[in-house]
Amino acid sequence: VTFDLVLVGFGHVARRFVELLAERRAILQRDFGVTTRVVAVATRQHGRAQAARGLDVAGLSRAVVRGDRIGPGDGEGTAGFVASAVRRHRAAAQAGRLVVVEATTLDIARGEPAITHVRSALDGGAHVITTNKGPAAFAYRALARAANRANRRFLFEGAVMDGIPVFNLVRETLPAVRIAGFRGVVNSTTNFILTAMEQGQPFEEALTEMRAMGVAEADASLDVDGWDAAAKTAALANVLLRASMTPHDVERQGISAAAGRRAVEARASGRRLKLVARAGRESGRWAARVAPEELAEDDLLAGLEGQQNAIIFHTDLLEEFAIVQRSGSLTQTAYALLSDLVTIATHATSRPPPRARPRRTL
Amino acid sequence: VTFDLVLVGFGHVARRFVELLAERRAILQRDFGVTTRVVAVATRQHGRAQAARGLDVAGLSRAVVRGDRIGPGDGEGTAGFVASAVRRHRAAAQAGRLVVVEATTLDIARGEPAITHVRSALDGGAHVITTNKGPAAFAYRALARAANRANRRFLFEGAVMDGIPVFNLVRETLPAVRIAGFRGVVNSTTNFILTAMEQGQPFEEALTEMRAMGVAEADASLDVDGWDAAAKTAALANVLLRASMTPHDVERQGISAAAGRRAVEARASGRRLKLVARAGRESGRWAARVAPEELAEDDLLAGLEGQQNAIIFHTDLLEEFAIVQRSGSLTQTAYALLSDLVTIATHATSRPPPRARPRRTL
């Protein structure tokens, strides 16, 4: 199958994604029968470009890095851009081979315009893959229904722990398991800062270092005030626990210089301070929280250094298990998009209609 | 789809599996369109039973627990039993709805007769799901080829870390990722004994405790001499690294009372002794090893207490990540079979022929 891709957002992640597609072209074709071409790109500050027969994305990437424009238009009205791109590629959409790649940044107020992008893509018959946490954190249920109606996929593996499988893990490999709750460390910037502060580094200095490495969000508040973790927690709760919440429903406490003092004290008494995200059932309703917690040294989460992340799932049949990300990188986030693309090409849903017959392929 | 199941081996795992099928009957039907009936059972010491319209497996379970026979025949000649059961259910096999459930115990000399069971099932058009490590550890490549030829699945999630996804994780959620190697703690009995010995418990006493809990293998040598870990290592290497080895190719050192003294000394100096399984490339060839290793206290594997297991994967695109089993149980092993069964019903292969069109379901 040849997927026609519409890229909405063309920052570091989207640019690394198109590089990865080129680097893995042979294996994508040989093992999964997947080829791709990018037919439209919308950037926030560098204009827009489209070409039905495929754009020279490497050239567009270089232009953006140089600071040049790639075409007319601006970041406003991207919702209209998505809708019109999907209309323009109606034939590909009808054939199930149009994919909107949503790689804009998180809006913590309402998750927009990403939600509108996803909705108009699905309504037009396109699949959607995204690294943006907003759509699943603010509107998972409605968007999943829209995808179902359209018989298209809405996938967002990159929203949590980059390309390490979390949503795909549960959907594809844990049939009939009920997830009762989870706790984890899901924000790399705050974990790095806490680890650094334990060793005496001041808060601002550690934050500056994360910014220089390109890991911290441009708006520091998203990380240090716990918003990024809260958005991930809401997305996880909505998808895995079938809760219905937004990041604003997550009880939230971030970290600051004061947390640094707590971290040093905790360490001195053989404990570790971590920004823990958790969700589960409390008095008959879903409750979710992001807050610094002092953990015993032998807690799996206590051992996460620097930018490491982990989630411990509480389940019925499998009791507790955890998935651990031991390092983060732009490539891993971009890989999440690639894995979602392959999922569209190769994976059946975990919930086929009861009349479905088993596939006979190995 | 209604799967007709042929059970080869009817010990704790297989009996818990049929219980689980009953407990999850509604969700299997509703979410995955799967119903099941058991049409044949072969036990080692309690005879055999079959009925084309389905057996009363709960009754058979009770009989076996009481020590009664379920029918004529003995544990010899199970290979002939599988071949004839598959022939007898040829129509179900041709429809892709006959599944042989291989739940016999590991033979560390050659992996037989399990390999023969798997091969004759596949050759007869049945799918195979198994918790036995032998087939993947001794003959993965040949059996995968046989499955491919027959257009049937050969699945063995339960061979490593019970029902925690390992093989399914890589196959279903990590497309285009190359696994370069791994290291892990994969045998619960030895990890429990090492943890107990650190605290002063004698070797024999800890082993007796594991036996009483039903966790240790009947033949203690399989656990303490590292054979179980070696079989898992070979299976992981064959499947995930595309190596071609048997458990006898794994460099192997087990644990004994002497390891207890090392464990106490290691702990005193802030380190932990663990039975570590590892495989990777060395001087241009695959090398695999199981041996006690002293680990730094902040090593993820060092923190595994009692029966916990974990595997750290080394990959190209995702660098390092780990999956951690926080507790083990019979239910988890039995769940592996259930998840494999659902995989047959719902999952496409990760390697469809290049001509494959994308599925249009969500």
XYZ file of C-alpha atoms in Angstrom, chain A residues 5 21-22 33 49 53 73 107 129 155 165 171 202-203 208 222 255 267 284 316 321 338:
22
model
C 0.656 11.595 4.135
C 10.687 6.786 6.597
C 13.554 7.292 4.168
C 4.336 -3.675 2.010
C 3.246 23.192 0.584
C 2.513 13.427 -6.673
C 0.050 30.644 4.327
C -2.432 23.114 23.909
C -1.542 9.225 13.686
C -3.506 6.134 16.816
C 4.710 0.628 23.217
C -4.471 -3.095 22.613
C 19.884 24.358 41.509
C 16.439 24.105 39.926
C 18.215 25.413 31.548
C 4.024 22.375 30.820
C 8.017 20.680 41.165
C 17.871 10.870 49.414
C -16.497 4.292 42.913
C -6.661 -8.505 37.004
C 3.783 -5.553 35.317
C 6.247 4.962 12.103
